[in-house]
Tab-separated table of N, CA and C in Angstrom:
chain	number	residue	atom	x	y	z
A	161	MET	N	3.558	10.256	-1.401
A	161	MET	CA	3.091	9.119	-0.694
A	161	MET	C	1.646	8.950	-0.051
A	162	GLU	N	0.929	7.988	-0.711
A	162	GLU	CA	-0.589	7.801	-0.449
A	162	GLU	C	-0.596	7.068	1.099
A	163	ILE	N	-1.397	7.964	1.820
A	163	ILE	CA	-1.672	7.488	3.158
A	163	ILE	C	-2.970	6.769	3.432
A	164	THR	N	-2.715	5.345	3.786
A	164	THR	CA	-3.723	4.483	3.750
A	164	THR	C	-3.687	3.604	5.099
A	165	PRO	N	-4.790	2.972	5.581
A	165	PRO	CA	-4.633	2.289	6.783
A	165	PRO	C	-3.360	1.255	6.648
A	166	GLU	N	-2.817	0.829	5.534
A	166	GLU	CA	-1.752	-0.236	5.496
A	166	GLU	C	-0.450	0.498	5.476
A	167	THR	N	-0.276	1.831	5.819
A	167	THR	CA	0.778	2.474	5.487
A	167	THR	C	1.670	2.094	7.169
A	168	ARG	N	2.836	1.891	6.881
A	168	ARG	CA	3.720	1.759	7.955
A	168	ARG	C	3.956	3.225	8.561
A	169	ILE	N	3.988	2.958	9.890
A	169	ILE	CA	4.131	4.466	10.805
A	169	ILE	C	5.642	4.974	10.505
A	170	HIS	N	6.515	3.863	10.410
A	170	HIS	CA	8.107	4.223	10.191
A	170	HIS	C	7.870	4.906	8.637
A	171	ALA	N	7.490	4.577	7.676
A	171	ALA	CA	7.690	5.027	6.287
A	171	ALA	C	6.722	6.410	6.534
A	172	LEU	N	5.735	6.498	7.195
A	172	LEU	CA	5.135	7.758	7.184
A	172	LEU	C	5.813	8.959	7.684
A	173	LEU	N	6.433	8.551	8.674
A	173	LEU	CA	7.112	9.490	9.694
A	173	LEU	C	8.570	9.684	8.760
A	174	GLU	N	9.176	9.022	8.029
A	174	GLU	CA	10.149	9.146	7.330
A	174	GLU	C	9.765	10.206	6.288
A	175	HIS	N	8.782	10.193	5.520
A	175	HIS	CA	8.284	10.809	4.467
A	175	HIS	C	7.654	12.265	4.798
A	176	TYR	N	6.868	12.196	6.066
A	176	TYR	CA	6.180	13.366	6.650
A	176	TYR	C	6.817	13.377	8.011
A	177	PRO	N	7.975	14.037	8.272
A	177	PRO	CA	8.515	14.104	9.779
A	177	PRO	C	7.609	14.904	10.484
A	178	GLU	N	6.977	16.074	9.883
A	178	GLU	CA	6.159	16.769	10.818
A	178	GLU	C	4.941	16.428	11.296
A	179	LEU	N	4.494	15.138	10.818
A	179	LEU	CA	3.317	14.481	11.747
A	179	LEU	C	3.856	13.820	12.718
A	180	GLU	N	4.968	13.875	13.277
A	180	GLU	CA	5.387	13.136	14.714
A	180	GLU	C	4.677	13.994	15.587
A	181	SER	N	4.902	15.369	15.581
A	181	SER	CA	4.302	16.159	16.767
A	181	SER	C	2.852	16.144	16.799
A	182	PHE	N	2.169	16.209	15.414
A	182	PHE	CA	1.047	16.251	15.397
A	182	PHE	C	0.092	14.592	15.952
A	183	LEU	N	0.758	13.707	15.790
A	183	LEU	CA	0.306	12.520	16.446
A	183	LEU	C	0.377	12.545	17.916
A	184	MET	N	1.511	13.053	18.460
A	184	MET	CA	1.763	13.203	20.065
A	184	MET	C	0.687	14.029	20.594
A	185	LYS	N	0.384	15.051	19.851
A	185	LYS	CA	-0.873	16.045	20.254
A	185	LYS	C	-2.284	15.150	20.492
A	186	LEU	N	-2.299	14.019	19.055
A	186	LEU	CA	-3.580	13.373	19.177
A	186	LEU	C	-4.100	12.655	20.163
A	187	ASN	N	-2.877	11.788	20.711
A	187	ASN	CA	-2.962	10.813	21.864
A	187	ASN	C	-1.608	10.657	22.424
A	188	PRO	N	-1.621	10.792	24.079
A	188	PRO	CA	-0.511	10.797	24.655
A	188	PRO	C	0.238	9.033	24.130
A	189	LYS	N	-0.462	8.263	24.120
A	189	LYS	CA	0.120	6.885	23.874
A	189	LYS	C	1.026	6.965	22.816
A	190	TYR	N	1.057	8.044	21.788
A	190	TYR	CA	1.576	7.969	20.735
A	190	TYR	C	2.995	8.711	20.906
A	191	LYS	N	3.537	9.429	22.315
A	191	LYS	CA	4.797	9.637	22.574
A	191	LYS	C	5.615	8.789	22.533
A	192	LYS	N	5.356	7.493	22.654
A	192	LYS	CA	6.349	6.301	22.720
A	192	LYS	C	6.913	6.365	21.396
A	193	LEU	N	6.293	6.995	20.294
A	193	LEU	CA	7.127	7.041	18.752
A	193	LEU	C	8.372	7.827	19.005
A	194	LYS	N	8.592	8.504	20.407
A	194	LYS	CA	9.924	9.254	20.154
A	194	LYS	C	10.838	8.039	20.867
A	195	ASN	N	10.478	7.043	21.256
A	195	ASN	CA	11.409	5.932	21.812
A	195	ASN	C	12.259	5.589	20.605
A	196	PRO	N	13.603	5.487	20.627
A	196	PRO	CA	14.418	5.161	19.507
A	196	PRO	C	14.409	3.594	19.055
A	197	VAL	N	14.285	2.848	20.168
A	197	VAL	CA	14.161	1.622	19.903
A	197	VAL	C	12.702	0.783	19.253
A	198	LEU	N	11.732	1.823	19.771
A	198	LEU	CA	10.505	1.521	19.240
A	198	LEU	C	10.452	1.949	17.643
A	199	ARG	N	11.024	2.933	17.359
A	199	ARG	CA	10.988	3.665	16.122
A	199	ARG	C	11.983	2.581	15.365
A	200	ARG	N	12.856	2.017	15.695
A	200	ARG	CA	13.823	1.151	14.757
A	200	ARG	C	12.853	-0.347	14.839
A	201	THR	N	12.079	-0.667	15.654
A	201	THR	CA	11.671	-1.944	15.643
A	201	THR	C	10.111	-2.036	15.274
A	202	VAL	N	9.358	-1.871	16.310
A	202	VAL	CA	8.123	-1.840	16.178
A	202	VAL	C	7.354	-1.078	14.923
A	203	ALA	N	7.932	0.260	14.640
A	203	ALA	CA	7.412	1.135	13.892
A	203	ALA	C	7.427	0.765	12.772
A	204	ARG	N	8.418	-0.244	12.294
A	204	ARG	CA	8.677	-0.615	10.814
A	204	ARG	C	7.745	-1.522	10.394
A	205	ILE	N	7.050	-2.388	11.479
A	205	ILE	CA	5.874	-3.267	11.245
A	205	ILE	C	4.504	-2.854	11.419
A	206	ALA	N	4.666	-1.685	12.203
A	206	ALA	CA	3.018	-1.384	12.577
A	206	ALA	C	2.731	-0.558	11.552
A	207	THR	N	1.403	-0.805	11.093
A	207	THR	CA	0.572	-0.222	10.067
A	207	THR	C	-0.378	0.967	10.693
A	208	LEU	N	-0.695	1.817	10.056
A	208	LEU	CA	-1.578	2.934	10.605
A	208	LEU	C	-2.973	2.470	11.211
A	209	SER	N	-3.386	1.201	10.705
A	209	SER	CA	-4.633	0.677	11.131
A	209	SER	C	-4.332	0.142	12.571
A	210	GLN	N	-3.175	-0.576	12.819
A	210	GLN	CA	-2.663	-0.892	14.228
A	210	GLN	C	-2.336	0.151	15.152
A	211	VAL	N	-1.760	1.238	14.570
A	211	VAL	CA	-1.612	2.340	15.324
A	211	VAL	C	-2.743	3.129	16.015
A	212	ALA	N	-3.706	3.133	15.026
A	212	ALA	CA	-5.088	3.867	15.425
A	212	ALA	C	-5.765	2.917	16.512
A	213	LYS	N	-5.882	1.575	16.527
A	213	LYS	CA	-6.119	0.782	17.657
A	213	LYS	C	-5.475	1.222	19.014
A	214	ILE	N	-4.358	1.329	18.933
A	214	ILE	CA	-3.462	1.619	19.978
A	214	ILE	C	-4.067	3.104	20.796
A	215	GLY	N	-4.274	4.126	19.808
A	215	GLY	CA	-4.694	5.424	20.461
A	215	GLY	C	-6.237	5.340	20.389
A	216	GLY	N	-7.044	4.246	20.098
A	216	GLY	CA	-8.566	4.394	20.267
A	216	GLY	C	-9.311	4.807	19.329
A	217	TYR	N	-8.571	4.909	17.999
A	217	TYR	CA	-9.364	5.398	16.827
A	217	TYR	C	-9.662	4.428	15.859
A	218	GLU	N	-10.669	4.780	15.183
A	218	GLU	CA	-10.843	3.999	13.960
A	218	GLU	C	-9.822	3.905	12.980
A	219	PRO	N	-9.386	2.940	12.244
A	219	PRO	CA	-8.127	3.337	11.315
A	219	PRO	C	-8.635	4.529	10.264
A	220	LEU	N	-9.967	4.301	9.566
A	220	LEU	CA	-10.202	5.561	8.765
A	220	LEU	C	-10.155	6.678	9.281
A	221	GLU	N	-10.270	6.897	10.622
A	221	GLU	CA	-10.561	7.967	11.210
A	221	GLU	C	-8.888	8.674	11.372
A	222	LEU	N	-8.184	7.760	12.131
A	222	LEU	CA	-6.972	8.502	12.026
A	222	LEU	C	-6.149	8.774	10.559
A	223	VAL	N	-6.639	7.955	9.823
A	223	VAL	CA	-5.888	8.108	8.259
A	223	VAL	C	-6.280	9.355	7.939
A	224	ASN	N	-7.599	9.818	8.164
A	224	ASN	CA	-8.448	10.912	7.422
A	224	ASN	C	-7.521	12.132	8.231
A	225	LEU	N	-7.516	12.285	9.655
A	225	LEU	CA	-6.816	13.236	10.465
A	225	LEU	C	-5.638	13.482	9.821
A	226	LEU	N	-4.641	12.548	9.563
A	226	LEU	CA	-3.317	12.666	8.940
A	226	LEU	C	-3.587	13.346	7.501
A	227	ARG	N	-4.215	12.789	6.873
A	227	ARG	CA	-4.365	13.233	5.296
A	227	ARG	C	-4.921	14.558	5.568
A	228	GLN	N	-5.773	14.979	6.411
A	228	GLN	CA	-6.254	16.393	6.427
A	228	GLN	C	-5.143	17.509	7.034
A	229	LYS	N	-4.539	16.888	7.834
A	229	LYS	CA	-3.158	17.913	8.373
A	229	LYS	C	-2.195	18.064	6.910
A	230	LEU	N	-2.192	17.207	6.218
A	230	LEU	CA	-1.351	17.439	5.042
A	230	LEU	C	-2.111	17.933	3.980
A	231	GLY	N	-3.358	18.444	4.128
A	231	GLY	CA	-3.952	19.026	2.894
A	231	GLY	C	-4.539	17.998	1.871
A	232	GLN	N	-4.747	16.571	2.253
A	232	GLN	CA	-4.920	15.530	1.298
A	232	GLN	C	-6.437	15.478	1.336
A	233	GLU	N	-7.058	15.015	0.233
A	233	GLU	CA	-8.472	14.353	0.165
A	233	GLU	C	-8.702	13.358	1.325
A	234	PRO	N	-9.955	13.354	2.088
A	234	PRO	CA	-10.132	12.195	2.946
A	234	PRO	C	-10.402	10.950	2.303
A	235	LEU	N	-10.197	9.446	2.612
A	235	LEU	CA	-10.478	8.348	2.152
A	235	LEU	C	-12.103	8.128	2.290
A	236	LYS	N	-12.497	7.749	1.486
A	236	LYS	CA	-14.112	7.835	1.421
A	236	LYS	C	-14.467	6.314	2.187
A	237	ALA	N	-13.629	5.372	1.632
A	237	ALA	CA	-13.950	3.834	2.107
A	237	ALA	C	-12.963	3.403	2.701
A	238	PRO	N	-12.963	2.280	3.629
A	238	PRO	CA	-12.041	1.655	4.309
A	238	PRO	C	-10.981	0.944	3.426
A	239	GLN	N	-9.703	0.928	3.344
A	239	GLN	CA	-8.722	0.526	2.300
A	239	GLN	C	-8.146	-1.083	2.909
A	240	ALA	N	-8.605	-0.964	3.953
A	240	ALA	CA	-8.181	-2.480	4.432
A	240	ALA	C	-9.291	-2.916	5.625
A	241	LYS	N	-9.469	-4.326	5.745
A	241	LYS	CA	-10.274	-4.710	7.080
A	241	LYS	C	-9.417	-4.408	8.192
A	242	ALA	N	-10.150	-3.604	9.271
A	242	ALA	CA	-9.252	-3.048	10.600
A	242	ALA	C	-9.139	-4.456	11.297
A	243	GLN	N	-8.064	-4.102	12.108
A	243	GLN	CA	-7.740	-5.308	13.223
A	243	GLN	C	-8.548	-5.039	14.577
A	244	THR	N	-9.206	-5.740	14.961
A	244	THR	CA	-10.077	-5.436	15.958
A	244	THR	C	-9.499	-6.082	17.235
A	245	LYS	N	-9.871	-5.472	18.451
A	245	LYS	CA	-9.371	-5.757	19.662
A	245	LYS	C	-10.317	-7.308	20.155
A	246	PRO	N	-9.629	-8.401	20.717
A	246	PRO	CA	-10.577	-9.622	20.775
A	246	PRO	C	-11.820	-9.391	21.565
A	247	THR	N	-12.780	-9.958	21.316
A	247	THR	CA	-13.834	-10.255	21.951
A	247	THR	C	-14.531	-11.529	22.450
A	248	GLN	N	-13.676	-12.510	22.176
A	248	GLN	CA	-13.903	-13.959	22.613
A	248	GLN	C	-13.414	-14.036	24.097
A	249	ALA	N	-14.046	-15.211	24.699
A	249	ALA	CA	-13.467	-15.448	26.072
A	249	ALA	C	-12.371	-15.748	26.285
A	250	ARG	N	-11.766	-15.648	27.154
A	250	ARG	CA	-10.200	-16.053	27.427
A	250	ARG	C	-10.141	-17.389	27.451
A	251	PRO	N	-9.226	-17.877	26.477
A	251	PRO	CA	-9.027	-19.543	26.430
A	251	PRO	C	-8.423	-19.905	27.725
A	252	ASP	N	-8.724	-21.477	27.684
A	252	ASP	CA	-7.951	-21.976	28.850
A	252	ASP	C	-6.600	-21.792	28.984
A	253	TRP	N	-5.787	-21.835	27.782
A	253	TRP	CA	-4.405	-21.831	28.112
A	253	TRP	C	-3.865	-20.549	28.631
A	254	ALA	N	-4.702	-19.335	28.424
A	254	ALA	CA	-4.464	-17.918	28.931
A	254	ALA	C	-4.759	-18.007	30.212
A	255	ARG	N	-5.491	-19.018	31.080
A	255	ARG	CA	-5.742	-18.843	32.515
A	255	ARG	C	-4.719	-19.468	33.311
A	256	GLN	N	-3.695	-20.306	32.582
A	256	GLN	CA	-2.663	-20.653	33.653
A	256	GLN	C	-1.836	-19.803	33.939
A	257	ALA	N	-1.051	-19.849	35.180
A	257	ALA	CA	-0.180	-18.685	35.599
A	257	ALA	C	1.164	-18.672	34.496
A	258	PRO	N	1.167	-17.562	34.281
A	258	PRO	CA	2.093	-17.080	33.141
A	258	PRO	C	3.632	-17.534	33.893
A	259	ALA	N	4.665	-17.797	33.138
A	259	ALA	CA	5.760	-18.409	33.537
A	259	ALA	C	6.692	-17.194	33.622
A	260	LEU	N	6.116	-15.822	33.015
A	260	LEU	CA	7.055	-14.857	33.243
A	260	LEU	C	5.991	-13.662	32.866
A	261	THR	N	6.303	-12.685	33.670
A	261	THR	CA	5.189	-11.450	33.320
A	261	THR	C	6.294	-10.261	32.765
A	262	LEU	N	6.322	-9.513	31.801
A	262	LEU	CA	6.848	-8.510	31.368
A	262	LEU	C	6.310	-7.256	31.373
A	263	ASP	N	6.562	-6.186	31.644
A	263	ASP	CA	6.309	-4.903	31.620
A	263	ASP	C	6.815	-4.280	30.293
A	264	GLY	N	5.758	-4.184	29.294
A	264	GLY	CA	6.309	-3.374	28.113
A	264	GLY	C	6.580	-1.804	28.057
A	265	ASN	N	6.021	-1.329	29.046
A	265	ASN	CA	6.253	-0.074	29.158
A	265	ASN	C	7.630	0.239	29.808
A	266	ALA	N	7.631	-0.446	30.810
A	266	ALA	CA	9.151	-0.286	31.551
A	266	ALA	C	10.291	-0.871	30.370
A	267	LEU	N	10.095	-1.827	29.532
A	267	LEU	CA	10.999	-2.042	28.496
A	267	LEU	C	11.276	-0.949	27.695
A	268	LEU	N	10.188	-0.246	27.121
A	268	LEU	CA	10.363	0.808	26.287
A	268	LEU	C	11.269	2.022	26.859
A	269	ASP	N	10.968	2.122	28.381
A	269	ASP	CA	11.515	3.064	28.889
A	269	ASP	C	12.790	3.066	29.040
A	270	ALA	N	13.393	1.652	29.118
A	270	ALA	CA	14.809	1.389	28.955
A	270	ALA	C	15.436	1.217	27.902
A	271	GLU	N	14.518	1.462	26.740
A	271	GLU	CA	15.158	1.478	25.480
A	271	GLU	C	15.341	-0.033	24.841
A	272	LYS	N	14.437	-0.849	25.504
A	272	LYS	CA	14.542	-2.234	24.984
A	272	LYS	C	13.268	-2.629	24.030
A	273	ASN	N	13.500	-3.475	23.208
A	273	ASN	CA	12.496	-3.986	22.445
A	273	ASN	C	11.482	-4.861	22.915
A	274	PRO	N	10.131	-4.559	23.472
A	274	PRO	CA	9.521	-5.519	24.030
A	274	PRO	C	9.157	-6.905	22.984
A	275	LEU	N	9.116	-6.835	21.611
A	275	LEU	CA	9.032	-7.826	20.895
A	275	LEU	C	10.035	-9.009	21.138
A	276	ALA	N	11.337	-8.301	21.110
A	276	ALA	CA	12.718	-9.028	21.257
A	276	ALA	C	12.661	-9.774	22.676
A	277	GLU	N	12.341	-8.890	23.567
A	277	GLU	CA	12.366	-9.377	25.013
A	277	GLU	C	11.518	-10.851	25.208
A	278	VAL	N	10.136	-10.599	24.593
A	278	VAL	CA	9.183	-11.483	24.920
A	278	VAL	C	9.845	-12.831	23.895
A	279	ARG	N	10.446	-12.564	22.706
A	279	ARG	CA	10.893	-14.007	22.105
A	279	ARG	C	12.087	-14.392	22.980
A	280	LYS	N	12.900	-13.540	23.471
A	280	LYS	CA	14.023	-14.428	24.266
A	280	LYS	C	13.487	-14.914	25.458
A	281	ALA	N	12.351	-14.373	25.991
A	281	ALA	CA	11.930	-15.219	27.301
A	281	ALA	C	11.212	-16.454	26.888
A	282	LEU	N	10.472	-16.647	25.777
A	282	LEU	CA	10.080	-17.665	25.335
A	282	LEU	C	11.299	-19.042	24.967
A	283	LYS	N	12.087	-18.334	24.699
A	283	LYS	CA	13.411	-19.549	24.510
A	283	LYS	C	13.577	-20.241	25.664
A	284	ARG	N	13.529	-19.462	26.874
A	284	ARG	CA	13.884	-20.064	27.756
A	284	ARG	C	13.055	-20.989	28.611
A	285	PHE	N	11.668	-21.048	28.261
A	285	PHE	CA	10.948	-22.078	28.925
A	285	PHE	C	10.243	-22.919	27.937
A	286	PRO	N	9.742	-24.066	28.537
A	286	PRO	CA	9.170	-25.001	27.478
A	286	PRO	C	8.021	-24.967	26.698
A	287	GLU	N	7.879	-25.709	25.892
A	287	GLU	CA	6.628	-25.509	25.000
A	287	GLU	C	5.362	-25.835	25.777
A	288	GLY	N	4.381	-24.697	25.525
A	288	GLY	CA	3.218	-24.714	26.356
A	288	GLY	C	3.422	-23.606	27.420
A	289	SER	N	4.565	-23.001	27.573
A	289	SER	CA	4.394	-21.898	28.529
A	289	SER	C	4.045	-20.619	27.914
A	290	VAL	N	3.593	-19.712	28.892
A	290	VAL	CA	2.752	-18.743	28.497
A	290	VAL	C	3.621	-17.269	29.159
A	291	ILE	N	3.835	-16.436	28.409
A	291	ILE	CA	4.384	-14.960	28.940
A	291	ILE	C	3.271	-13.928	28.828
A	292	LEU	N	3.088	-13.093	30.024
A	292	LEU	CA	2.346	-12.228	29.891
A	292	LEU	C	3.134	-10.908	29.859
A	293	LEU	N	2.521	-10.096	28.591
A	293	LEU	CA	3.161	-8.894	28.659
A	293	LEU	C	1.911	-7.637	28.979
A	294	MET	N	2.490	-6.807	29.812
A	294	MET	CA	1.626	-5.943	30.476
A	294	MET	C	2.039	-4.504	29.770
A	295	THR	N	0.801	-3.518	29.134
A	295	THR	CA	1.203	-2.580	28.270
A	295	THR	C	0.051	-1.710	28.643
A	296	ASP	N	0.380	-0.297	28.437
A	296	ASP	CA	-0.829	0.691	28.574
A	296	ASP	C	-1.400	1.079	26.987
A	297	PHE	N	-1.425	0.010	26.405
A	297	PHE	CA	-1.841	0.197	24.957
A	297	PHE	C	-2.167	-0.966	24.480
A	298	TYR	N	-3.375	-1.083	23.427
A	298	TYR	CA	-3.085	-2.501	22.721
A	298	TYR	C	-2.182	-2.736	21.616
A	299	PRO	N	-1.198	-3.701	22.003
A	299	PRO	CA	-0.044	-4.156	21.098
A	299	PRO	C	-0.462	-4.832	19.571
A	300	ALA	N	-1.263	-4.220	19.166
A	300	ALA	CA	-1.647	-4.781	17.909
A	300	ALA	C	-0.432	-5.242	17.021
A	301	PRO	N	0.564	-4.298	16.606
A	301	PRO	CA	1.708	-4.743	15.704
A	301	PRO	C	2.524	-6.184	16.452
A	302	MET	N	2.774	-6.255	17.538
A	302	MET	CA	3.469	-7.286	18.497
A	302	MET	C	2.447	-8.523	18.152
A	303	ILE	N	1.030	-8.289	18.433
A	303	ILE	CA	0.219	-9.535	18.443
A	303	ILE	C	0.055	-9.983	17.084
A	304	GLU	N	-0.223	-9.383	15.969
A	304	GLU	CA	0.053	-9.772	14.599
A	304	GLU	C	1.383	-10.485	14.375
A	305	THR	N	2.575	-10.018	14.731
A	305	THR	CA	3.697	-10.535	14.558
A	305	THR	C	3.847	-11.850	15.296
A	306	PHE	N	3.504	-12.054	16.451
A	306	PHE	CA	3.656	-13.335	17.115
A	306	PHE	C	2.650	-14.086	16.672
A	307	GLU	N	1.367	-13.827	16.004
A	307	GLU	CA	0.532	-14.753	15.461
A	307	GLU	C	1.053	-15.252	14.071
A	308	GLN	N	1.949	-14.469	13.266
A	308	GLN	CA	2.400	-14.831	11.947
A	308	GLN	C	3.399	-16.003	12.360
A	309	GLU	N	3.948	-15.774	13.653
A	309	GLU	CA	5.199	-16.791	14.074
A	309	GLU	C	4.502	-18.106	14.319
A	310	GLY	N	3.396	-18.157	14.501
A	310	GLY	CA	2.494	-19.459	15.004
A	310	GLY	C	2.403	-19.599	16.222
A	311	LEU	N	2.575	-18.428	17.016
A	311	LEU	CA	2.084	-18.330	18.455
A	311	LEU	C	0.841	-18.185	18.768
A	312	LYS	N	0.238	-18.601	19.925
A	312	LYS	CA	-1.069	-18.319	20.146
A	312	LYS	C	-0.899	-17.196	20.931
A	313	VAL	N	-1.834	-15.982	20.930
A	313	VAL	CA	-1.992	-14.569	21.599
A	313	VAL	C	-3.315	-14.662	21.656
A	314	TRP	N	-3.682	-13.953	23.023
A	314	TRP	CA	-4.763	-13.389	23.528
A	314	TRP	C	-4.615	-12.190	24.436
A	315	SER	N	-5.451	-11.156	23.985
A	315	SER	CA	-5.241	-9.923	24.723
A	315	SER	C	-6.410	-9.583	25.231
A	316	GLU	N	-6.563	-8.786	26.267
A	316	GLU	CA	-7.666	-8.114	27.152
A	316	GLU	C	-7.331	-6.798	27.730
A	317	GLU	N	-8.623	-5.810	27.718
A	317	GLU	CA	-8.317	-4.793	28.285
A	317	GLU	C	-8.478	-4.916	30.062
A	318	GLU	N	-7.452	-4.529	30.707
A	318	GLU	CA	-7.768	-4.793	32.113
A	318	GLU	C	-8.365	-3.934	32.801
A	319	ASP	N	-8.434	-2.562	32.398
A	319	ASP	CA	-9.371	-1.631	33.081
A	319	ASP	C	-9.698	-0.596	31.837
A	320	LYS	N	-10.381	0.591	32.547
A	320	LYS	CA	-10.725	1.548	31.694
A	320	LYS	C	-9.898	2.388	31.278
A	321	LYS	N	-8.862	2.443	31.945
A	321	LYS	CA	-7.501	3.325	31.790
A	321	LYS	C	-6.735	2.980	30.312
A	322	GLY	N	-7.070	1.705	29.924
A	322	GLY	CA	-6.455	1.366	28.527
A	322	GLY	C	-5.281	0.496	28.619
A	323	ASN	N	-5.026	0.049	29.921
A	323	ASN	CA	-3.988	-0.945	30.062
A	323	ASN	C	-4.450	-2.504	29.569
A	324	PHE	N	-3.452	-3.024	29.047
A	324	PHE	CA	-3.883	-4.499	28.734
A	324	PHE	C	-3.014	-5.406	29.182
A	325	LYS	N	-3.429	-6.771	29.081
A	325	LYS	CA	-2.767	-7.740	29.677
A	325	LYS	C	-2.500	-8.608	28.155
A	326	THR	N	-1.674	-9.033	27.642
A	326	THR	CA	-1.397	-9.818	26.316
A	326	THR	C	-0.613	-11.327	26.681
A	327	TYR	N	-1.609	-12.223	26.610
A	327	TYR	CA	-0.685	-13.565	26.867
A	327	TYR	C	-0.159	-14.180	25.579
A	328	ILE	N	1.035	-14.598	25.611
A	328	ILE	CA	1.773	-15.376	24.408
A	328	ILE	C	2.003	-16.699	24.882
A	329	ARG	N	1.368	-17.670	24.119
A	329	ARG	CA	1.843	-19.077	24.394
A	329	ARG	C	2.686	-19.583	23.418
A	330	LYS	N	3.607	-20.294	23.860
A	330	LYS	CA	4.845	-20.959	23.112
A	330	LYS	C	4.437	-22.042	22.470
C-alpha cells in the first residue's frame, strides 16, 4: 500500500495495524483513534493530510514519518494540496449566539459520533441556525464533510493548547 497524504487513516491502520501505537506515541491527540465510534466513522473519511493537521504536523512530514517507520522511501514532493486552518476573519454568521454547543471530546468519550450528533442537532433548528462544536483538535475531516454537504463552516483555535471552536451553519 502506497502511503500518501490522501491515504485514509482507516485503510492505513487496516493494512498496517502496527502503526496505531506509533501514531499514539507521536501525539496524544491520536489516542482518539482507539475510540471505536471514531474508528468506524470519521477514520473512514479522514485522510493523512487531515490527520496531520489534527496533530500539528505538515501532511508530508507525517506521511514520511509513517513511511520511515515501515522502511519505505520518503516522498519528495507533496502529493496533494494540504488543507489548512482558516486564516480569514470570523464571518458575521459565526458571531451570532449558537443554537447549541456540543463538546466533541465528551461525545467521543461517550462513544458517540460528533459528526452524526451535529447532523441530528441541525435537524432540530431552523435554517440559519449555528451549532458550535468544541474540540481539542482541528476537526478537519468533519469540516470537509460539512462543507461538501453545503453547510457553512468556520473554525478557530481558541487557545494555545490546541482547543478549537468550530461553527456550523445550517
